[in-house]
PDB file of C-alpha atoms in Angstrom:
ATOM      1  CA  MET A 373       8.285   5.216   3.013  1.00 47.00           C
ATOM      2  CA  HIS A 374      10.653   6.203   5.787  1.00 46.00           C
ATOM      3  CA  SER A 375      11.700   9.351   3.909  1.00 46.00           C
ATOM      4  CA  ILE A 376       8.041  10.343   3.407  1.00 41.00           C
ATOM      5  CA  LYS A 377       7.428  10.113   7.158  1.00 42.00           C
ATOM      6  CA  LYS A 378      10.467  12.293   7.796  1.00 44.00           C
ATOM      7  CA  ILE A 379       9.197  14.913   5.343  1.00 36.00           C
ATOM      8  CA  LEU A 380       5.724  14.909   6.932  1.00 37.00           C
ATOM      9  CA  SER A 381       7.241  15.267  10.393  1.00 43.00           C
ATOM     10  CA  LEU A 382       9.324  18.211   9.204  1.00 38.00           C
ATOM     11  CA  ILE A 383       6.253  19.925   7.711  1.00 34.00           C
ATOM     12  CA  ILE A 384       4.290  19.499  10.950  1.00 34.00           C
ATOM     13  CA  PHE A 385       7.224  20.873  12.954  1.00 32.00           C
ATOM     14  CA  VAL A 386       7.560  23.947  10.732  1.00 32.00           C
ATOM     15  CA  VAL A 387       3.809  24.686  10.710  1.00 31.00           C
ATOM     16  CA  PHE A 388       3.449  24.303  14.472  1.00 31.00           C
ATOM     17  CA  PHE A 389       6.380  26.513  15.350  1.00 32.00           C
ATOM     18  CA  SER A 390       5.355  29.120  12.798  1.00 34.00           C
ATOM     19  CA  ILE A 391       2.212  29.906  14.824  1.00 32.00           C
ATOM     20  CA  PRO A 392       2.772  33.060  16.917  1.00 36.00           C
ATOM     21  CA  ILE A 393       3.135  32.221  20.598  1.00 33.00           C
ATOM     22  CA  ASN A 394       0.801  35.055  21.615  1.00 36.00           C
ATOM     23  CA  SER A 395      -1.894  33.655  19.341  1.00 36.00           C
ATOM     24  CA  VAL A 396      -1.664  30.197  20.890  1.00 37.00           C
ATOM     25  CA  ASN A 397      -1.665  31.578  24.418  1.00 42.00           C
ATOM     26  CA  SER A 398      -4.609  33.887  23.677  1.00 41.00           C
ATOM     27  CA  GLN A 399      -6.741  31.011  22.434  1.00 48.00           C
ATOM     28  CA  GLU A 400      -6.022  28.937  25.521  1.00 53.00           C
ATOM     29  CA  LYS A 401      -6.882  31.615  28.076  1.00 79.00           C
ATOM     30  CA  ASN A 402     -10.243  31.848  29.793  1.00 92.00           C
ATOM     31  CA  TYR A 403     -10.617  35.623  29.856  1.00 96.00           C
ATOM     32  CA  TYR A 404     -14.142  35.531  31.223  1.00 95.00           C
ATOM     33  CA  GLN A 405     -13.155  33.398  34.196  1.00 95.00           C
ATOM     34  CA  ASP A 406     -10.221  35.713  34.924  1.00 95.00           C
ATOM     35  CA  ILE A 407     -12.626  38.626  35.283  1.00 96.00           C
ATOM     36  CA  VAL A 408     -15.062  36.617  37.398  1.00 95.00           C
ATOM     37  CA  ASN A 409     -12.220  35.551  39.688  1.00 96.00           C
ATOM     38  CA  ASP A 410     -11.111  39.173  40.118  1.00 96.00           C
ATOM     39  CA  TRP A 411     -14.616  40.627  40.486  1.00 95.00           C
ATOM     40  CA  ASN A 412     -14.189  41.638  44.135  1.00 94.00           C
ATOM     41  CA  LYS A 413     -10.804  43.125  43.313  1.00 94.00           C
ATOM     42  CA  ILE A 414     -12.293  45.271  40.552  1.00 95.00           C
ATOM     43  CA  PHE A 415     -15.439  46.143  42.518  1.00 94.00           C
ATOM     44  CA  PRO A 416     -14.798  45.953  46.276  1.00 93.00           C
ATOM     45  CA  ASP A 417     -18.422  46.893  47.027  1.00 92.00           C
ATOM     46  CA  ARG A 418     -19.684  44.709  44.120  1.00 91.00           C
ATOM     47  CA  ASN A 419     -21.379  47.722  42.495  1.00 93.00           C
ATOM     48  CA  ARG A 420     -20.638  47.654  38.770  1.00 93.00           C
ATOM     49  CA  ASN A 421     -23.246  50.235  37.687  1.00 92.00           C
ATOM     50  CA  ALA A 422     -21.856  52.251  34.744  1.00 93.00           C
ATOM     51  CA  ALA A 423     -18.403  51.005  35.742  1.00 92.00           C
ATOM     52  CA  GLY A 424     -16.964  50.341  32.302  1.00 96.00           C
ATOM     53  CA  PRO A 425     -14.026  52.603  33.263  1.00 97.00           C
ATOM     54  CA  LYS A 426     -13.073  50.229  36.079  1.00 97.00           C
ATOM     55  CA  PHE A 427     -13.025  47.236  33.738  1.00 97.00           C
ATOM     56  CA  PHE A 428     -10.912  49.105  31.192  1.00 98.00           C
ATOM     57  CA  LYS A 429      -8.371  50.207  33.799  1.00 98.00           C
ATOM     58  CA  TYR A 430      -8.184  46.707  35.276  1.00 97.00           C
ATOM     59  CA  ILE A 431      -7.442  45.279  31.829  1.00 98.00           C
ATOM     60  CA  ILE A 432      -4.972  47.866  30.543  1.00 98.00           C
ATOM     61  CA  ASP A 433      -2.934  47.644  33.747  1.00 97.00           C
ATOM     62  CA  LYS A 434      -2.340  43.936  33.168  1.00 96.00           C
ATOM     63  CA  ASP A 435       0.986  42.761  31.752  1.00 95.00           C
ATOM     64  CA  ILE A 436      -0.569  41.254  28.633  1.00 96.00           C
ATOM     65  CA  SER A 437      -0.291  41.122  24.858  1.00 96.00           C
ATOM     66  CA  TYR A 438      -2.340  43.335  22.566  1.00 97.00           C
ATOM     67  CA  GLU A 439      -4.313  40.260  21.501  1.00 96.00           C
ATOM     68  CA  ASP A 440      -5.228  39.556  25.121  1.00 97.00           C
ATOM     69  CA  PHE A 441      -6.213  43.202  25.601  1.00 97.00           C
ATOM     70  CA  ILE A 442      -8.665  42.934  22.712  1.00 97.00           C
ATOM     71  CA  GLU A 443     -10.232  39.737  24.038  1.00 97.00           C
ATOM     72  CA  TYR A 444     -10.681  41.001  27.598  1.00 97.00           C
ATOM     73  CA  ASN A 445     -12.383  44.144  26.294  1.00 98.00           C
ATOM     74  CA  LYS A 446     -15.105  42.092  24.614  1.00 97.00           C
ATOM     75  CA  LEU A 447     -16.426  40.880  27.950  1.00 97.00           C
ATOM     76  CA  TYR A 448     -17.994  43.938  29.576  1.00 97.00           C
ATOM     77  CA  CYS A 449     -20.410  46.657  28.588  1.00 96.00           C
ATOM     78  CA  ALA A 450     -18.814  50.112  28.621  1.00 97.00           C
ATOM     79  CA  VAL A 451     -22.176  51.733  29.395  1.00 96.00           C
ATOM     80  CA  SER A 452     -23.714  49.483  32.053  1.00 93.00           C
ATOM     81  CA  GLY A 453     -20.704  47.707  33.534  1.00 94.00           C
ATOM     82  CA  SER A 454     -22.372  44.327  32.992  1.00 94.00           C
ATOM     83  CA  LEU A 455     -20.370  41.258  32.079  1.00 96.00           C
ATOM     84  CA  ILE A 456     -20.955  39.957  28.556  1.00 95.00           C
ATOM     85  CA  SER A 457     -20.967  36.300  27.600  1.00 93.00           C
ATOM     86  CA  PRO A 458     -18.023  35.074  25.527  1.00 93.00           C
ATOM     87  CA  ASN A 459     -18.646  34.944  21.769  1.00 89.00           C
ATOM     88  CA  ALA A 460     -21.301  37.674  21.947  1.00 94.00           C
ATOM     89  CA  VAL A 461     -22.109  39.439  18.685  1.00 96.00           C
ATOM     90  CA  PRO A 462     -21.147  43.146  18.719  1.00 97.00           C
ATOM     91  CA  GLU A 463     -23.205  46.096  17.505  1.00 97.00           C
ATOM     92  CA  TYR A 464     -21.832  48.198  14.648  1.00 98.00           C
ATOM     93  CA  VAL A 465     -21.880  51.839  15.761  1.00 98.00           C
ATOM     94  CA  TYR A 466     -20.372  55.216  15.021  1.00 98.00           C
ATOM     95  CA  LEU A 467     -19.194  57.962  17.350  1.00 98.00           C
ATOM     96  CA  THR A 468     -17.737  61.411  16.876  1.00 98.00           C
ATOM     97  CA  GLU A 469     -13.969  61.665  17.275  1.00 98.00           C
ATOM     98  CA  ASN A 470     -13.085  64.209  19.948  1.00 96.00           C
ATOM     99  CA  ASN A 471     -10.280  66.045  18.161  1.00 93.00           C
ATOM    100  CA  THR A 472     -11.467  65.980  14.553  1.00 96.00           C
ATOM    101  CA  GLY A 473     -15.255  65.774  14.621  1.00 96.00           C
ATOM    102  CA  LYS A 474     -15.081  62.848  12.190  1.00 97.00           C
ATOM    103  CA  LYS A 475     -17.402  59.882  12.529  1.00 98.00           C
ATOM    104  CA  ILE A 476     -15.515  56.744  13.577  1.00 98.00           C
ATOM    105  CA  CYS A 477     -17.178  53.371  13.018  1.00 98.00           C
ATOM    106  CA  GLY A 478     -16.482  50.170  14.870  1.00 98.00           C
ATOM    107  CA  GLU A 479     -17.808  47.295  16.930  1.00 98.00           C
ATOM    108  CA  TYR A 480     -19.268  47.704  20.404  1.00 98.00           C
ATOM    109  CA  TYR A 481     -19.878  44.761  22.725  1.00 98.00           C
ATOM    110  CA  ARG A 482     -22.947  45.608  24.774  1.00 95.00           C
ATOM    111  CA  CYS A 483     -25.206  43.860  27.245  1.00 93.00           C
ATOM    112  CA  CYS A 484     -28.504  45.172  25.877  1.00 92.00           C
ATOM    113  CA  ILE A 485     -29.925  47.232  23.029  1.00 92.00           C
ATOM    114  CA  PRO A 486     -30.457  50.563  24.871  1.00 93.00           C
ATOM    115  CA  CYS A 487     -26.746  50.742  25.699  1.00 95.00           C
ATOM    116  CA  SER A 488     -25.911  51.159  22.011  1.00 96.00           C
ATOM    117  CA  CYS A 489     -28.189  54.191  21.819  1.00 95.00           C
ATOM    118  CA  ASP A 490     -26.798  55.786  24.965  1.00 94.00           C
ATOM    119  CA  LEU A 491     -23.218  55.193  23.845  1.00 96.00           C
ATOM    120  CA  MET A 492     -23.719  56.734  20.411  1.00 97.00           C
ATOM    121  CA  LYS A 493     -25.504  59.794  21.788  1.00 95.00           C
ATOM    122  CA  TYR A 494     -23.542  60.556  24.949  1.00 95.00           C
ATOM    123  CA  SER A 495     -20.029  59.214  24.337  1.00 97.00           C
ATOM    124  CA  LYS A 496     -17.279  60.183  21.909  1.00 98.00           C
ATOM    125  CA  THR A 497     -14.110  58.449  20.803  1.00 98.00           C
ATOM    126  CA  THR A 498     -10.434  59.284  20.753  1.00 98.00           C
ATOM    127  CA  LYS A 499      -7.126  57.584  20.000  1.00 98.00           C
ATOM    128  CA  MET A 500      -5.036  56.161  22.807  1.00 98.00           C
ATOM    129  CA  LYS A 501      -1.562  54.616  22.788  1.00 97.00           C
ATOM    130  CA  HIS A 502      -0.273  51.922  25.101  1.00 97.00           C
ATOM    131  CA  LYS A 503       2.747  49.641  25.198  1.00 96.00           C
ATOM    132  CA  PHE A 504       1.825  45.993  25.497  1.00 96.00           C
ATOM    133  CA  LYS A 505       4.198  43.034  25.631  1.00 92.00           C
ATOM    134  CA  GLY A 506       6.773  43.775  22.964  1.00 84.00           C
ATOM    135  CA  ILE A 507       4.741  46.315  20.997  1.00 94.00           C
ATOM    136  CA  GLU A 508       3.134  49.748  21.222  1.00 96.00           C
ATOM    137  CA  LYS A 509      -0.348  50.045  19.761  1.00 97.00           C
ATOM    138  CA  GLU A 510      -2.770  52.861  19.015  1.00 98.00           C
ATOM    139  CA  PHE A 511      -6.503  52.238  19.253  1.00 98.00           C
ATOM    140  CA  TYR A 512      -9.799  54.055  19.681  1.00 98.00           C
ATOM    141  CA  VAL A 513     -11.505  54.251  23.061  1.00 98.00           C
ATOM    142  CA  PHE A 514     -14.915  55.458  24.226  1.00 98.00           C
ATOM    143  CA  THR A 515     -14.756  58.590  26.358  1.00 98.00           C
ATOM    144  CA  ILE A 516     -17.059  60.844  28.328  1.00 98.00           C
ATOM    145  CA  GLU A 517     -16.397  64.186  29.966  1.00 97.00           C
ATOM    146  CA  ASN A 518     -15.176  64.256  33.556  1.00 97.00           C
ATOM    147  CA  PRO A 519     -18.348  63.677  35.615  1.00 97.00           C
ATOM    148  CA  CYS A 520     -16.778  64.246  39.028  1.00 97.00           C
ATOM    149  CA  GLY A 521     -18.002  67.808  39.507  1.00 95.00           C
ATOM    150  CA  LYS A 522     -21.638  67.004  38.744  1.00 94.00           C
ATOM    151  CA  THR A 523     -24.156  68.039  41.369  1.00 92.00           C
ATOM    152  CA  ASP A 524     -26.496  65.322  40.075  1.00 90.00           C
ATOM    153  CA  PHE A 525     -23.908  62.519  39.972  1.00 94.00           C
ATOM    154  CA  PRO A 526     -26.009  59.318  39.828  1.00 91.00           C
ATOM    155  CA  GLU A 527     -26.571  57.921  43.313  1.00 90.00           C
ATOM    156  CA  ARG A 528     -26.443  54.323  42.082  1.00 92.00           C
ATOM    157  CA  VAL A 529     -22.908  54.766  40.719  1.00 94.00           C
ATOM    158  CA  ASN A 530     -19.953  54.575  43.109  1.00 94.00           C
ATOM    159  CA  LYS A 531     -18.328  57.982  42.687  1.00 95.00           C
ATOM    160  CA  LYS A 532     -15.244  56.844  44.593  1.00 94.00           C
ATOM    161  CA  TYR A 533     -14.478  54.441  41.742  1.00 94.00           C
ATOM    162  CA  PHE A 534     -13.865  57.329  39.360  1.00 95.00           C
ATOM    163  CA  CYS A 535     -13.163  60.473  41.311  1.00 96.00           C
ATOM    164  CA  ASN A 536     -10.813  62.125  43.744  1.00 96.00           C
ATOM    165  CA  GLY A 537     -12.834  65.163  44.683  1.00 96.00           C
ATOM    166  CA  ASN A 538     -13.770  66.882  41.434  1.00 96.00           C
ATOM    167  CA  ASP A 539     -10.858  65.295  39.565  1.00 97.00           C
ATOM    168  CA  LEU A 540     -10.656  61.945  37.823  1.00 98.00           C
ATOM    169  CA  ASP A 541      -8.683  59.438  39.897  1.00 97.00           C
ATOM    170  CA  THR A 542      -5.980  58.173  37.528  1.00 97.00           C
ATOM    171  CA  LYS A 543      -5.097  55.401  39.978  1.00 96.00           C
ATOM    172  CA  GLN A 544      -8.497  53.852  39.342  1.00 96.00           C
ATOM    173  CA  VAL A 545      -9.463  54.915  35.811  1.00 97.00           C
ATOM    174  CA  SER A 546      -7.777  55.748  32.509  1.00 98.00           C
ATOM    175  CA  VAL A 547      -7.829  59.337  31.297  1.00 98.00           C
ATOM    176  CA  VAL A 548      -7.055  60.724  27.833  1.00 97.00           C
ATOM    177  CA  ASP A 549      -6.951  64.484  27.252  1.00 95.00           C
ATOM    178  CA  GLY A 550      -8.858  65.030  30.480  1.00 96.00           C
ATOM    179  CA  LYS A 551     -11.659  62.671  29.453  1.00 98.00           C
ATOM    180  CA  LEU A 552     -12.742  59.469  31.180  1.00 98.00           C
ATOM    181  CA  VAL A 553     -12.114  56.272  29.196  1.00 98.00           C
ATOM    182  CA  ILE A 554     -15.048  53.877  29.521  1.00 98.00           C
ATOM    183  CA  GLY A 555     -14.203  51.137  27.007  1.00 98.00           C
ATOM    184  CA  LEU A 556     -12.699  50.040  23.701  1.00 98.00           C
ATOM    185  CA  LEU A 557     -14.078  50.594  20.194  1.00 98.00           C
ATOM    186  CA  HIS A 558     -13.198  47.418  18.316  1.00 98.00           C
ATOM    187  CA  LYS A 559     -12.071  47.369  14.671  1.00 98.00           C
ATOM    188  CA  ALA A 560     -12.355  51.145  14.509  1.00 98.00           C
ATOM    189  CA  LYS A 561     -12.020  53.053  11.248  1.00 98.00           C
ATOM    190  CA  THR A 562     -13.136  56.310   9.690  1.00 98.00           C
ATOM    191  CA  CYS A 563     -16.733  55.839   8.561  1.00 98.00           C
ATOM    192  CA  THR A 564     -17.768  55.958   4.951  1.00 98.00           C
ATOM    193  CA  GLN A 565     -21.143  57.460   4.105  1.00 97.00           C
ATOM    194  CA  TYR A 566     -22.316  53.933   3.360  1.00 98.00           C
ATOM    195  CA  ASN A 567     -21.375  52.876   6.915  1.00 98.00           C
ATOM    196  CA  VAL A 568     -23.246  55.815   8.442  1.00 98.00           C
ATOM    197  CA  ASN A 569     -26.339  55.207   6.336  1.00 98.00           C
ATOM    198  CA  ALA A 570     -26.365  51.510   7.225  1.00 98.00           C
ATOM    199  CA  ILE A 571     -26.134  52.268  10.951  1.00 98.00           C
ATOM    200  CA  ASP A 572     -28.847  54.936  10.708  1.00 97.00           C
ATOM    201  CA  ARG A 573     -31.168  52.482   8.928  1.00 97.00           C
ATOM    202  CA  HIS A 574     -30.497  49.560  11.270  1.00 97.00           C
ATOM    203  CA  GLN A 575     -33.457  48.396  13.358  1.00 96.00           C
ATOM    204  CA  VAL A 576     -31.518  49.011  16.592  1.00 96.00           C
ATOM    205  CA  THR A 577     -29.047  51.833  15.977  1.00 97.00           C
ATOM    206  CA  GLY A 578     -31.498  53.568  13.671  1.00 96.00           C
ATOM    207  CA  ARG A 579     -35.174  53.073  14.435  1.00 94.00           C
ATOM    208  CA  TYR A 580     -35.017  51.989  18.070  1.00 94.00           C
ATOM    209  CA  CYS A 581     -32.379  54.540  19.051  1.00 95.00           C
ATOM    210  CA  THR A 582     -34.375  57.365  17.488  1.00 94.00           C
ATOM    211  CA  LEU A 583     -37.285  56.404  19.733  1.00 92.00           C
ATOM    212  CA  ARG A 584     -35.136  56.052  22.855  1.00 91.00           C
ATOM    213  CA  ASN A 585     -33.202  59.252  22.262  1.00 90.00           C
ATOM    214  CA  ASN A 586     -36.450  61.214  22.048  1.00 89.00           C
ATOM    215  CA  THR A 587     -37.882  59.780  25.263  1.00 86.00           C
ATOM    216  CA  PRO A 588     -37.744  62.075  28.346  1.00 86.00           C
ATOM    217  CA  LEU A 589     -35.184  60.900  30.905  1.00 80.00           C
ATOM    218  CA  ASP A 590     -37.748  60.350  33.637  1.00 77.00           C
ATOM    219  CA  GLN A 591     -39.650  57.975  31.348  1.00 81.00           C
ATOM    220  CA  LEU A 592     -36.724  55.729  30.401  1.00 77.00           C
ATOM    221  CA  GLN A 593     -37.289  52.240  31.771  1.00 70.00           C
ATOM    222  CA  SER A 594     -35.088  49.892  29.747  1.00 61.00           C
ATOM    223  CA  GLY A 595     -31.337  49.390  29.863  1.00 58.00           C
ATOM    224  CA  MET A 596     -29.614  51.483  32.518  1.00 64.00           C
ATOM    225  CA  GLY A 597     -32.545  53.876  32.594  1.00 66.00           C
ATOM    226  CA  ASP A 598     -31.054  57.325  33.064  1.00 80.00           C
ATOM    227  CA  ILE A 599     -28.009  56.270  35.137  1.00 88.00           C
ATOM    228  CA  PHE A 600     -25.358  56.364  32.406  1.00 92.00           C
ATOM    229  CA  ILE A 601     -26.992  59.338  30.707  1.00 91.00           C
ATOM    230  CA  LYS A 602     -26.761  61.426  33.877  1.00 89.00           C
ATOM    231  CA  LEU A 603     -23.131  60.367  34.227  1.00 93.00           C
ATOM    232  CA  ALA A 604     -22.187  61.170  30.641  1.00 93.00           C
ATOM    233  CA  ARG A 605     -24.318  64.080  29.426  1.00 89.00           C
TER     234      ARG A 605
END
């Protein structure tokens, strides 16, 4: 009996210490509360309109693991800048890759349905590399063109968050190949035709987005209205 207890204790010891430390730490962290606590640091004037780029920069500048990076990036909407509740269900979307023109599919955590439409129509995706704790990773990010020189820059977006004159302010936002990074495309991969067809037939990314994308800007009422579109088009 005593030997059986010793064997069981040994098994428990081996199993417990075989679990990656980063995985344990990631599960214990309250990512959402971290962001809430730092809200005024991220947005000094509390204006988060279309400020996905500020969230992304805040997260990628942290000294964190890749697993933590993924979890933090599930908690804000790249289009609106809204916080997203933990355990939200993502939308499956596709975007055009900047350098290749290929369709890249992946998961997008959004605050509301219209944001999926605006993202797919007005944003593109590109690969980005970053060194996290102990490892360098490559991943796909959402990008838009540099909006800083726009004469119709949206009044309800804080231009100082993104821009230094007509240039992107790399102290405040992340930039890849001259483009503004607004968020992370989760579980990204090259689309198959089946993936594209499924997204095009979906009640949101297909039917609803077709309706929204054909609505004149001055008639858009839902989601961010025309704020993100003016920033990104």
